[in-house]
Coordinates of C-alpha atoms (C1' of nucleotides) in Angstrom, one line a residue:
Chain U
M1 CA 71.4 100.4 181.1
S2 CA 71.2 97.5 183.3
T3 CA 74.0 95.1 183.4
S4 CA 73.2 91.5 184.2
P5 CA 75.2 90.1 187.1
V6 CA 76.6 87.2 185.0
E7 CA 77.5 88.0 181.5
T8 CA 76.9 85.3 178.9
V9 CA 79.0 84.8 175.8
P10 CA 77.0 85.0 172.5
S11 CA 77.1 81.9 170.5
A12 CA 77.0 81.4 166.8
G13 CA 73.5 79.9 166.0
D14 CA 72.2 80.9 169.4
T15 CA 70.0 77.8 169.6
V16 CA 72.4 77.0 172.5
P17 CA 73.3 79.5 175.1
G18 CA 77.1 79.8 175.5
P19 CA 78.7 79.1 178.8
R20 CA 79.5 81.9 181.2
P21 CA 83.2 82.8 181.3
A22 CA 83.5 82.7 185.0
D23 CA 82.2 79.2 185.1
L24 CA 85.0 78.0 182.8
H25 CA 88.0 79.6 184.5
A26 CA 88.4 77.4 187.5
P27 CA 87.8 74.0 185.9
V28 CA 90.2 74.8 183.0
I29 CA 92.8 76.2 185.2
D30 CA 92.6 73.4 187.7
W31 CA 92.8 70.9 184.9
F32 CA 95.9 72.7 183.6
G33 CA 97.5 72.4 187.1
E34 CA 97.0 68.6 187.0
N35 CA 97.8 67.9 183.3
A36 CA 100.2 70.6 182.0
R37 CA 103.1 69.1 180.2
D38 CA 106.6 70.0 181.6
L39 CA 107.9 71.8 178.6
P40 CA 111.3 73.5 178.8
W41 CA 110.0 77.0 177.7
R42 CA 107.5 76.8 180.6
R43 CA 110.2 76.6 183.2
P44 CA 111.3 79.8 184.9
E45 CA 114.8 79.6 183.7
A46 CA 113.7 79.8 180.0
G47 CA 113.1 83.6 180.4
A48 CA 111.5 85.8 177.8
W49 CA 114.1 84.9 175.2
G50 CA 113.3 81.2 175.7
V51 CA 109.6 81.9 175.4
M52 CA 110.2 83.8 172.2
V53 CA 112.5 81.2 170.6
S54 CA 109.9 78.5 171.5
E55 CA 107.0 80.5 170.0
F56 CA 108.9 81.0 166.6
M57 CA 109.7 77.4 166.4
L58 CA 106.1 76.3 167.3
Q59 CA 104.5 78.3 164.6
Q60 CA 102.8 75.6 162.5
T61 CA 105.1 72.9 164.0
P62 CA 104.4 70.2 166.6
V63 CA 105.9 70.2 170.0
S64 CA 107.7 66.9 169.6
R65 CA 109.7 68.2 166.6
V66 CA 110.5 71.5 168.3
L67 CA 112.0 70.1 171.6
P68 CA 115.4 68.9 170.4
I69 CA 116.0 72.0 168.2
Y70 CA 114.9 74.3 171.0
E71 CA 117.4 72.8 173.5
E72 CA 120.2 73.1 171.0
W73 CA 119.4 76.7 170.2
M74 CA 119.2 77.7 173.8
R75 CA 122.5 76.0 174.6
R76 CA 124.2 77.7 171.6
W77 CA 122.6 81.1 171.8
P78 CA 121.3 81.7 175.4
T79 CA 120.6 85.4 174.7
P80 CA 119.4 87.5 171.8
G81 CA 122.9 89.0 171.6
D82 CA 124.4 85.6 171.1
L83 CA 122.2 84.8 168.2
A84 CA 122.7 88.3 166.7
A85 CA 126.4 87.8 166.7
E86 CA 126.1 84.6 164.6
S87 CA 125.6 84.4 160.8
T88 CA 122.1 84.0 159.5
G89 CA 123.4 80.9 157.7
E90 CA 124.2 79.2 160.9
A91 CA 120.8 80.0 162.2
V92 CA 119.3 78.5 159.1
R93 CA 121.5 75.4 159.5
A94 CA 120.6 74.9 163.1
W95 CA 117.0 75.2 162.2
G96 CA 117.3 71.7 160.7
R97 CA 114.2 70.2 159.3
L98 CA 111.7 72.2 161.4
G99 CA 110.2 73.6 158.2
Y100 CA 109.5 77.2 157.1
P101 CA 113.2 78.2 157.4
R102 CA 112.4 81.9 156.9
R103 CA 111.4 81.7 160.6
A104 CA 115.1 81.2 161.4
L105 CA 116.0 84.3 159.4
R106 CA 113.2 86.3 161.2
L107 CA 114.2 85.1 164.6
H108 CA 117.7 86.1 163.9
A109 CA 116.6 89.5 162.7
A110 CA 114.4 89.8 165.8
A111 CA 117.4 89.0 168.0
A112 CA 119.4 91.6 166.2
A113 CA 116.8 94.2 166.8
I114 CA 116.4 93.3 170.4
A115 CA 120.3 93.6 170.9
E116 CA 120.4 96.9 169.2
R117 CA 117.2 98.6 170.3
Y118 CA 116.5 97.1 173.7
E119 CA 119.9 96.3 175.2
G120 CA 119.4 92.7 174.7
Q121 CA 116.2 92.5 176.7
V122 CA 113.1 91.0 175.0
P123 CA 110.5 93.9 175.2
A124 CA 107.5 93.4 177.3
D125 CA 105.3 95.8 175.4
H126 CA 102.9 94.3 173.0
H127 CA 103.3 97.0 170.4
L128 CA 107.1 96.7 170.5
L129 CA 106.9 92.9 170.2
L130 CA 104.5 93.2 167.3
A131 CA 107.1 95.4 165.5
L132 CA 109.8 92.7 165.6
P133 CA 110.3 90.6 162.4
G134 CA 108.3 87.3 162.5
V135 CA 106.2 88.4 165.4
G136 CA 102.5 88.6 164.5
E137 CA 99.3 89.0 166.6
Y138 CA 99.6 85.6 168.2
T139 CA 103.3 85.6 169.0
A140 CA 103.2 89.0 170.5
A141 CA 100.4 88.1 172.7
A142 CA 102.0 84.8 173.7
V143 CA 105.3 86.4 174.7
A144 CA 103.6 89.2 176.6
S145 CA 101.3 86.7 178.4
F146 CA 103.7 83.7 179.0
A147 CA 106.9 85.6 179.6
Y148 CA 105.6 88.7 181.4
G149 CA 102.3 87.5 182.9
Q150 CA 100.2 90.2 181.0
R151 CA 96.5 90.0 180.2
H152 CA 96.1 89.3 176.5
A153 CA 93.8 87.3 174.3
V154 CA 96.1 84.6 173.0
L155 CA 94.4 83.2 169.9
D156 CA 96.2 80.2 168.4
T157 CA 94.7 77.3 166.6
N158 CA 94.1 75.4 169.8
V159 CA 92.4 78.2 171.6
R160 CA 90.3 79.0 168.5
R161 CA 89.1 75.4 168.4
V162 CA 88.2 75.3 172.1
F163 CA 86.3 78.4 171.9
A164 CA 84.5 77.4 168.6
R165 CA 83.3 74.3 170.4
A166 CA 82.7 75.4 173.9
A167 CA 81.2 78.8 173.2
G168 CA 80.3 78.7 169.5
G169 CA 78.8 75.2 169.2
S170 CA 80.8 74.5 166.1
Q171 CA 83.3 71.6 165.4
Y172 CA 85.8 74.0 163.9
P173 CA 86.6 77.7 163.9
P174 CA 86.6 79.8 160.7
N175 CA 89.5 79.5 158.3
A176 CA 90.9 82.9 159.3
T177 CA 90.6 84.5 162.7
T178 CA 87.6 86.9 162.8
A179 CA 86.8 90.0 164.8
A180 CA 84.0 88.0 166.5
E181 CA 86.7 85.5 167.7
R182 CA 88.8 88.3 169.1
R183 CA 85.9 89.8 170.8
L184 CA 84.9 86.4 172.3
A185 CA 88.5 85.7 173.5
R186 CA 88.7 89.1 175.2
A187 CA 85.4 88.6 176.9
M188 CA 86.5 85.2 178.2
L189 CA 89.7 86.7 179.8
P190 CA 89.9 86.7 183.6
E191 CA 90.4 90.1 185.1
E192 CA 93.6 89.4 187.0
P193 CA 96.6 89.5 184.7
A194 CA 98.3 86.5 186.3
T195 CA 95.1 84.5 186.0
A196 CA 94.5 85.6 182.5
A197 CA 98.0 84.4 181.5
R198 CA 97.3 81.1 183.2
W199 CA 94.0 80.9 181.4
A200 CA 95.7 81.5 178.1
A201 CA 98.2 78.7 178.6
A202 CA 95.5 76.4 180.0
T203 CA 93.1 76.8 177.1
M204 CA 95.9 76.2 174.7
E205 CA 96.9 73.1 176.5
L206 CA 93.4 71.9 176.6
G207 CA 93.1 72.2 172.9
A208 CA 96.4 70.5 172.3
L209 CA 95.8 67.5 174.6
V210 CA 92.0 67.0 174.9
C211 CA 89.9 69.1 172.6
T212 CA 91.9 68.0 169.6
A213 CA 91.0 68.5 165.9
R214 CA 90.6 64.8 164.9
K215 CA 89.5 63.0 168.1
P216 CA 88.5 65.1 171.0
D217 CA 88.5 63.2 174.3
C218 CA 85.4 64.8 175.8
S219 CA 85.4 62.3 178.7
A220 CA 88.6 64.0 179.9
C221 CA 87.4 67.5 179.4
P222 CA 86.8 69.7 182.5
I223 CA 84.1 71.7 180.7
A224 CA 82.4 69.0 178.8
D225 CA 79.1 69.7 180.5
Q226 CA 79.1 73.3 179.5
C227 CA 80.4 72.8 176.0
A228 CA 78.0 74.3 173.4
W229 CA 79.1 71.9 170.8
R230 CA 78.4 68.8 173.0
R231 CA 75.1 70.2 174.1
A232 CA 74.2 70.5 170.4
G233 CA 75.1 66.9 169.9
T234 CA 78.6 67.4 168.4
P235 CA 77.3 68.3 164.9
A236 CA 79.7 67.9 162.0
H237 CA 81.4 71.0 160.5
D238 CA 79.1 72.7 158.0
G239 CA 80.8 76.0 157.0
P240 CA 83.1 76.5 153.9
E241 CA 85.5 73.8 153.1
R242 CA 88.7 74.0 155.1
R243 CA 91.3 74.4 152.4
G244 CA 94.0 71.9 152.5
Q245 CA 97.6 72.4 151.7
T246 CA 99.1 70.6 148.8
Y247 CA 102.8 70.1 148.8
A248 CA 104.0 67.5 146.3
G249 CA 105.3 69.1 143.2
T250 CA 105.2 72.6 144.5
D251 CA 107.9 75.2 144.5
R252 CA 108.0 74.8 148.3
Q253 CA 109.1 71.2 147.9
V254 CA 111.9 72.2 145.5
R255 CA 113.0 75.0 147.8
G256 CA 113.1 72.4 150.7
K257 CA 115.3 70.0 148.6
L258 CA 117.7 72.7 147.6
L259 CA 118.0 74.0 151.1
A260 CA 118.5 70.5 152.5
V261 CA 121.5 70.0 150.2
L262 CA 123.0 73.3 151.4
R263 CA 122.3 72.5 155.1
E264 CA 124.1 69.3 154.9
S265 CA 127.2 70.6 153.2
V266 CA 129.9 72.5 155.1
D267 CA 131.4 73.6 151.8
P268 CA 129.8 75.7 149.1
V269 CA 127.9 73.6 146.5
S270 CA 128.1 73.8 142.7
R271 CA 125.2 74.7 140.5
A272 CA 125.5 71.2 139.0
T273 CA 124.9 69.6 142.3
L274 CA 121.9 71.7 143.1
D275 CA 120.5 71.0 139.7
Q276 CA 120.2 67.4 140.6
V277 CA 117.4 67.8 143.2
W278 CA 114.7 68.5 140.6
N279 CA 114.3 67.6 137.0
K280 CA 112.3 70.7 135.8
P281 CA 114.7 73.4 135.0
E282 CA 112.3 76.2 135.0
Q283 CA 110.8 75.4 138.4
R284 CA 114.3 74.6 139.8
N285 CA 115.6 78.0 138.7
R286 CA 112.5 79.8 140.1
A287 CA 113.0 78.0 143.5
L288 CA 116.7 78.9 143.7
R289 CA 116.0 82.5 142.7
G290 CA 113.4 82.6 145.5
L291 CA 115.8 81.3 148.1
L292 CA 118.4 83.9 147.0
T293 CA 115.7 86.7 147.2
D294 CA 114.7 85.6 150.6
G295 CA 118.2 85.6 151.9
L296 CA 118.2 81.9 152.7
V297 CA 121.0 81.2 150.1
E298 CA 124.0 83.1 149.0
R299 CA 125.9 82.9 145.6
L300 CA 129.6 83.3 145.8
P301 CA 131.7 85.0 143.1
D302 CA 132.9 81.7 141.8
G303 CA 129.4 80.7 141.1
T304 CA 128.9 78.2 143.9
Y305 CA 126.1 78.4 146.5
R306 CA 126.0 78.2 150.3
L307 CA 123.9 79.3 153.3
P308 CA 124.5 83.0 154.0
G309 CA 127.9 83.6 155.8
A310 CA 127.2 87.0 157.0
Chain R
dG1 C1' 91.3 88.1 151.8
dA2 C1' 94.0 84.7 149.4
dA3 C1' 98.2 82.6 148.5
dA4 C1' 102.9 81.4 149.6
dC5 C1' 105.7 79.4 152.8
dG6 C1' 108.5 73.1 154.9
dT7 C1' 108.2 69.0 157.1
dG8 C1' 106.8 64.7 159.1
dG9 C1' 103.4 62.2 161.9
dT10 C1' 98.9 60.0 161.9
dA11 C1' 94.4 58.0 160.5
Chain G
dT1 C1' 97.9 55.9 150.3
dT2 C1' 96.0 60.3 150.3
dA3 C1' 94.6 63.9 153.2
dC4 C1' 94.6 66.3 157.3
dC5 C1' 96.9 68.5 160.8
dA6 C1' 100.7 71.1 163.7
dA7 C1' 101.5 77.3 169.6
dG8 C1' 101.3 81.7 162.2
dT9 C1' 103.4 85.5 159.5
dT10 C1' 104.0 88.1 155.4
dT11 C1' 102.9 89.9 151.0

DNA sequence: GAAACGTGGTA
DNA sequence: TTACCAAGTTT
């Protein structure tokens, strides 16, 4: 069959032809060179462990809130072995108010696995990374790409939004990552691994700084002229409702309150003290039970509670 | 595939 | 003030 010299990316409705990958690489990568933030995990001294720690912390959490916690963690636990030698409770405590504290547990477990199985070196192989606790499709690709310069489609919420707009002509991507998005992301990848890694970081940064969810600044966008969404007149999102996340009154909120008490206290805490954080006994008990099951809280023989000591 | 899982900033 | 959003993973 005949292959056209310049491949085009299929776009959603196809009333608007998508941009050609090769036409986007240079503008986006050049823009990144001028506008990339100087983040600590992007510096060479961060190493693969620094990249991994940052990726765990950045899951569903803004950069501004991660920065101070990241610095403290890297100072305290500069290698996977250092973290693995620490108690899980200290990891949860040092996680502070980042949210989703099970990430601290999983990062600790990942560090232990790395120390035991890989002589303390963060693996470079995508499949080995994926097998670590708390490492999913995105994080495995991010570590392999950012820490080791490999060629992977790195599909985070920023990249998905950039592609949805630039190539798909839609304001927002689908709720869950689709096979079509993965295919598109792979098709967009530059051939050279180092360039592909740069592209991954650049598209992510573009989504974070310019092609944002609420107020995209198209005047600052290096590919505005080629953007399918712009060409279509920036139509409003039409697909299924983007389901919002409620929080007030949920078990999650109760778990957060319970854990906050235990984080602040050096000494074990009585059940009576914990009972004060929420006035619905049933929900309160369920939340505490869940924390115990998850390994985020430990009950001592005397009936008091604390963050896990071992 | 849907639901659970924290927390705080911004419009 | 309510609602959305933030470098996702697991069950």
